[in-house]
Amino acid sequence: MHAYTEKIREAAQRLLTEKKVDAVIGFRHGTVPMMSEPVCVRHADQVHQLVWNGFCGINLANYLAKRKDRVAVTAKGCDSRNIVIHLQENQIRRDQVYILGAPCHGMVDRRKVWEFLKGREPLQVMENGSSLKVSGKGFEEVLERQAFLQDNCRICTHRNPVIYDELLGDPVPEQTDVDRYEDVRRVEAMDSEGRWRYFNDLIASCIRCYACRNACPLCYCPTCFVDESRPQWVGKTLDPTDTRTFHLLRAFHVAGRCTDCGSCERACPMSIPVRQFTKKLEKDVKELYGYEAGVVVEGRPPLDTYRPDDPQDFIK
Amino acid sequence: MNAWEPKIIAFLCNWCSYGAADLAGVSRLQYPVNIRIIRVPCSGRINPKFILGALRHGADGVWVSGCHPGDCHYIEGNYYARRKFALLKSLLEHTGIEPGRLHFSWISSAEASKFAETAREVVEAVRAVGPARHFIKTKPTWDDIEAPVQAACQVEVG
Amino acid sequence: MLKIFVPKDKMPRWIGRIMDGARVFAPVKEGDGYRFRLVTRPDKLDFSYQNTRLSPKELVHPPAEAMFSYSLKKGDPKAGILEEIPKALGTRVVMGIRPCDAKAFQLVDVNFVTDQYMDPWWQRRRQNTVLVGLGCHEPCSTCFCTSVGSGPFDAGALDVLMTDLPEGYLLEAVTEAGRALLADAPEGAPASDTVLTEARFLAQQAEKALPRLFMLDPLREKAMTALFQEAFWEEVQFACINCGTCTFLCPTCWCFDIQDEVHQQEGVRLRLWDSCMFPLFTLHGSGHNPRNQKLQRVRQRFMHKFKYYVDKYGNGPACVGCGRCVQYCPVNIDIRRVAAMMTASCVCPT
């Protein structure tokens, strides 16, 4: 069992018994390998459901916006950054949320494991420190965990929560020698037509289920632009222009706010690397305005502020 | 025969650039007729959807113009807009919209000649990239599952 | 009915001949999953898949279907008249469909073809489609067809059932359309008793690998309102993010939305997949939304599958146990767990 599990249960028990919070939001064991299900525990006698493992990739800040009660929540580095953004955007008050910070070693990408197994179905996946033991009918493989992390985790530079009330373990060393934008630069190097085709192929299989949007803690608009009908900005068929409009605007709506938590990509049933849209914006925001989303509560997100001397070479 | 003329949607802010267009008119300054002007209260009013909307409707280029920084009628609307535009232009060009299609400028209501000059510049730039080929929303033509499947299949199955 | 055995090396020839007279759809590897696609070369068929990512419902009920077109031009004599868009609805053969996905078509038929109404596109496509099913001798761990009244070799909704044997395929005709397909197969020979025994054994093994996880029968008796008000919905709904993954991947989710797309003076009336997970699904013109809460929407999906459908049609449930929603739900809401809660007879390992 992961070392955090006991600590989460202990904290949940304490917070619920002392009535410090009304509920604890965390994860429970999933029903399929390499999945954990977000759960909301309201009574101290249910805290045994709470677990922690390398499959807790979904961003729990998604369950916090506009809440009225007081909750405790387990938060990885990225989750904590999204909580910071919620605070900046007045989606929740700081005194409403008790953050159980989880220094994180990255989350496992089950698609990478599937790909490795080439059609063999994993029936059980166990974590043991830096290895993953995957077993199924007639096979057992021990994999190096690091090689099967989500793409965003491999280049994560905020593994430790940036804000918390208690920490579930010692801070982990931050990755400092990662190149966050290698893939963006590769696309940038293509010519215009090549980039058009690249993104065409990227979203060709999109079924417009909006899992990427809904898995995102930043997408809390009461009415999404795709649902607006007067005027209707985007058609609802699988027309490539409509699909692209959706992906472009979804990405633009999270510009300067996206923490690259990877929930969108993790949620996509068609395995579309949707982060290719948001990462470009993240890179631009960093280069133009020197801002990283959700790292400090003070100050405003980059599109909610300006400097008189902002770059404007592109303006005549 | 090359009868194609670029169609450009120009979003002009009410207080500066639209005034400049007006002044250019009364001053009888010549500029190309390829621009269709939509007046907006402020460049800060420009929602990225407007720009995407113009392209989706088949515009060959989009030009957004507002007051000079510091001169905004609403004090800071164009400062906010500037950040939005920088990111949007970069994102659209990153995903394959040609760089010559999107244009931004600051033109005060006194700068009629700058307006005419920029209009020429924009039209020439769009003319240089040619008619819009991408990101145009058309009437759904596929009427049966077979049609798109077949196309996709040829790629997949050979 | 006719039962023949076709050796593996002769299959492409048989399929090739089918391709001469019909369009053949079969699973094709696309990205990291499989999808039913039109296949034009028999050697490209790939039956090594377990389950396709999207269900084959898109072959009969496409994600977006242009139904009518109309003109708004002034002076056009046809202005304002809806004209049906003609479709090329020739004979189609779906090769390698899983018994569960075929069963789904049968379950959805009751919605599109009733005594009073008949959906022309659904009905015509259904009539023109021959389903050549592939028995599942290696079901996925997320499969639960046996718990919802079907099975890995359930031929009930198929025209032909194929069993993948080491040397070749056993093809069993189930319907007249299936028999016609097999009658014209010189590649095959009448199936021997050995082959039949071997196939039975495989089917039994597969069936055994899928223990029944819950009994749905008590749901028929349970009062709908009682089920509706159960406390467990609160727990079930929490993780849901209201995306459309489960409904879009589901072979039995048939709900659609009708929308007009107008392009200047011309318009098209479209039918599009919709999802009861979306708030917009039930939004009234007045602004009122009877399913405004996430709990209501999540409950709707499961109640529809396991209770409303069963009550309305005396059949069902409207779930075939393909396990797609279990596998791909981004937050791991497991329909097996929910069904067990609803039937209060949980025997599934949690």
Short mmCIF file of N, CA, C and O in Angstrom, two decimals, chain B residues 137-140 142-146 149-150 152-153 156-158, chain C residues 23 29 37-38 44 58 64 85-88 92 125 261 263 266:
data_model
loop_
_atom_site.label_atom_id
_atom_site.label_comp_id
_atom_site.label_asym_id
_atom_site.label_seq_id
_atom_site.Cartn_x
_atom_site.Cartn_y
_atom_site.Cartn_z
N LYS B 137 -15.84 26.92 -43.01
CA LYS B 137 -16.96 26.04 -42.71
C LYS B 137 -17.87 25.98 -43.93
O LYS B 137 -18.33 27.01 -44.43
N THR B 138 -18.09 24.77 -44.41
CA THR B 138 -18.95 24.61 -45.58
C THR B 138 -20.19 23.82 -45.20
O THR B 138 -20.25 23.22 -44.14
N LYS B 139 -21.12 23.79 -46.11
CA LYS B 139 -22.34 23.01 -45.89
C LYS B 139 -21.96 21.53 -45.77
O LYS B 139 -21.12 21.06 -46.53
N PRO B 140 -22.56 20.81 -44.83
CA PRO B 140 -22.22 19.38 -44.74
C PRO B 140 -22.56 18.70 -46.05
O PRO B 140 -23.69 18.79 -46.53
N TRP B 142 -21.25 15.37 -46.80
CA TRP B 142 -21.31 13.91 -46.65
C TRP B 142 -22.69 13.55 -46.13
O TRP B 142 -23.17 14.07 -45.15
N ASP B 143 -23.36 12.70 -46.86
CA ASP B 143 -24.72 12.39 -46.49
C ASP B 143 -24.86 10.97 -46.00
O ASP B 143 -25.91 10.51 -45.65
N ASP B 144 -23.77 10.24 -46.00
CA ASP B 144 -23.89 8.86 -45.56
C ASP B 144 -22.58 8.47 -44.89
O ASP B 144 -21.53 9.01 -45.20
N ILE B 145 -22.67 7.53 -44.00
CA ILE B 145 -21.48 7.09 -43.28
C ILE B 145 -20.42 6.59 -44.26
O ILE B 145 -19.24 6.77 -44.05
N GLU B 146 -20.84 6.04 -45.40
CA GLU B 146 -19.87 5.44 -46.32
C GLU B 146 -18.88 6.45 -46.87
O GLU B 146 -17.72 6.15 -47.03
N VAL B 149 -16.00 7.35 -44.52
CA VAL B 149 -15.32 6.11 -44.16
C VAL B 149 -14.43 5.66 -45.30
O VAL B 149 -13.29 5.30 -45.11
N GLN B 150 -14.96 5.76 -46.48
CA GLN B 150 -14.20 5.32 -47.63
C GLN B 150 -12.90 6.11 -47.76
O GLN B 150 -11.84 5.54 -47.93
N ALA B 152 -11.30 7.72 -45.44
CA ALA B 152 -10.39 7.40 -44.35
C ALA B 152 -9.80 6.02 -44.56
O ALA B 152 -8.66 5.76 -44.21
N CYS B 153 -10.60 5.14 -45.13
CA CYS B 153 -10.19 3.76 -45.29
C CYS B 153 -9.06 3.62 -46.29
O CYS B 153 -8.18 2.82 -46.12
N GLU B 156 -6.06 4.16 -44.54
CA GLU B 156 -5.76 3.13 -43.54
C GLU B 156 -5.45 1.79 -44.19
O GLU B 156 -4.52 1.11 -43.81
N VAL B 157 -6.31 1.42 -45.12
CA VAL B 157 -6.26 0.06 -45.61
C VAL B 157 -5.51 -0.05 -46.92
O VAL B 157 -5.00 -1.09 -47.28
N GLY B 158 -5.41 1.05 -47.61
CA GLY B 158 -4.64 1.06 -48.84
C GLY B 158 -5.35 0.40 -50.00
O GLY B 158 -6.36 -0.23 -49.88
N ARG C 23 -20.72 -3.98 -49.80
CA ARG C 23 -19.65 -3.27 -49.11
C ARG C 23 -19.40 -3.97 -47.78
O ARG C 23 -20.34 -4.23 -47.04
N LYS C 29 -7.42 -1.41 -37.54
CA LYS C 29 -6.64 -0.77 -36.49
C LYS C 29 -6.42 0.69 -36.86
O LYS C 29 -5.97 1.01 -37.97
N ARG C 37 -14.58 -0.04 -40.30
CA ARG C 37 -14.37 0.77 -41.48
C ARG C 37 -14.73 -0.03 -42.72
O ARG C 37 -14.72 -1.26 -42.69
N LEU C 38 -15.00 0.68 -43.78
CA LEU C 38 -15.21 0.02 -45.07
C LEU C 38 -13.89 -0.57 -45.51
O LEU C 38 -12.89 0.13 -45.57
N LYS C 44 -6.88 -7.47 -45.86
CA LYS C 44 -6.68 -6.44 -44.82
C LYS C 44 -7.56 -6.69 -43.60
O LYS C 44 -7.51 -5.94 -42.64
N GLU C 58 -22.28 3.26 -35.24
CA GLU C 58 -22.09 4.35 -36.20
C GLU C 58 -22.36 3.91 -37.64
O GLU C 58 -22.57 4.74 -38.52
N ALA C 64 -23.33 11.94 -37.27
CA ALA C 64 -24.02 13.09 -37.86
C ALA C 64 -24.61 12.63 -39.17
O ALA C 64 -23.89 12.14 -40.03
N ILE C 85 -32.37 13.89 -48.45
CA ILE C 85 -31.10 13.73 -49.15
C ILE C 85 -30.96 12.26 -49.52
O ILE C 85 -31.02 11.39 -48.65
N PRO C 86 -30.80 11.97 -50.81
CA PRO C 86 -30.70 10.56 -51.20
C PRO C 86 -29.42 9.93 -50.66
O PRO C 86 -28.39 10.59 -50.56
N LYS C 87 -29.53 8.68 -50.29
CA LYS C 87 -28.36 7.99 -49.73
C LYS C 87 -28.10 6.69 -50.47
O LYS C 87 -29.02 6.02 -50.91
N ALA C 88 -26.82 6.39 -50.57
CA ALA C 88 -26.44 5.14 -51.23
C ALA C 88 -26.54 4.00 -50.23
O ALA C 88 -25.59 3.70 -49.53
N ARG C 92 -24.79 -4.32 -47.32
CA ARG C 92 -23.55 -4.22 -46.55
C ARG C 92 -23.38 -5.48 -45.71
O ARG C 92 -24.36 -6.06 -45.25
N ARG C 125 -31.01 0.81 -43.34
CA ARG C 125 -29.64 0.33 -43.13
C ARG C 125 -29.66 -1.03 -42.44
O ARG C 125 -28.86 -1.90 -42.75
N GLU C 261 -28.40 23.40 -40.03
CA GLU C 261 -27.23 24.22 -40.31
C GLU C 261 -27.56 25.01 -41.56
O GLU C 261 -27.87 24.43 -42.60
N HIS C 263 -26.40 27.68 -44.40
CA HIS C 263 -25.26 28.29 -45.05
C HIS C 263 -25.80 29.24 -46.11
O HIS C 263 -26.23 28.80 -47.17
N GLU C 266 -28.94 28.28 -48.18
CA GLU C 266 -29.26 26.86 -48.18
C GLU C 266 -29.10 26.29 -46.78
O GLU C 266 -28.29 26.78 -46.00
#
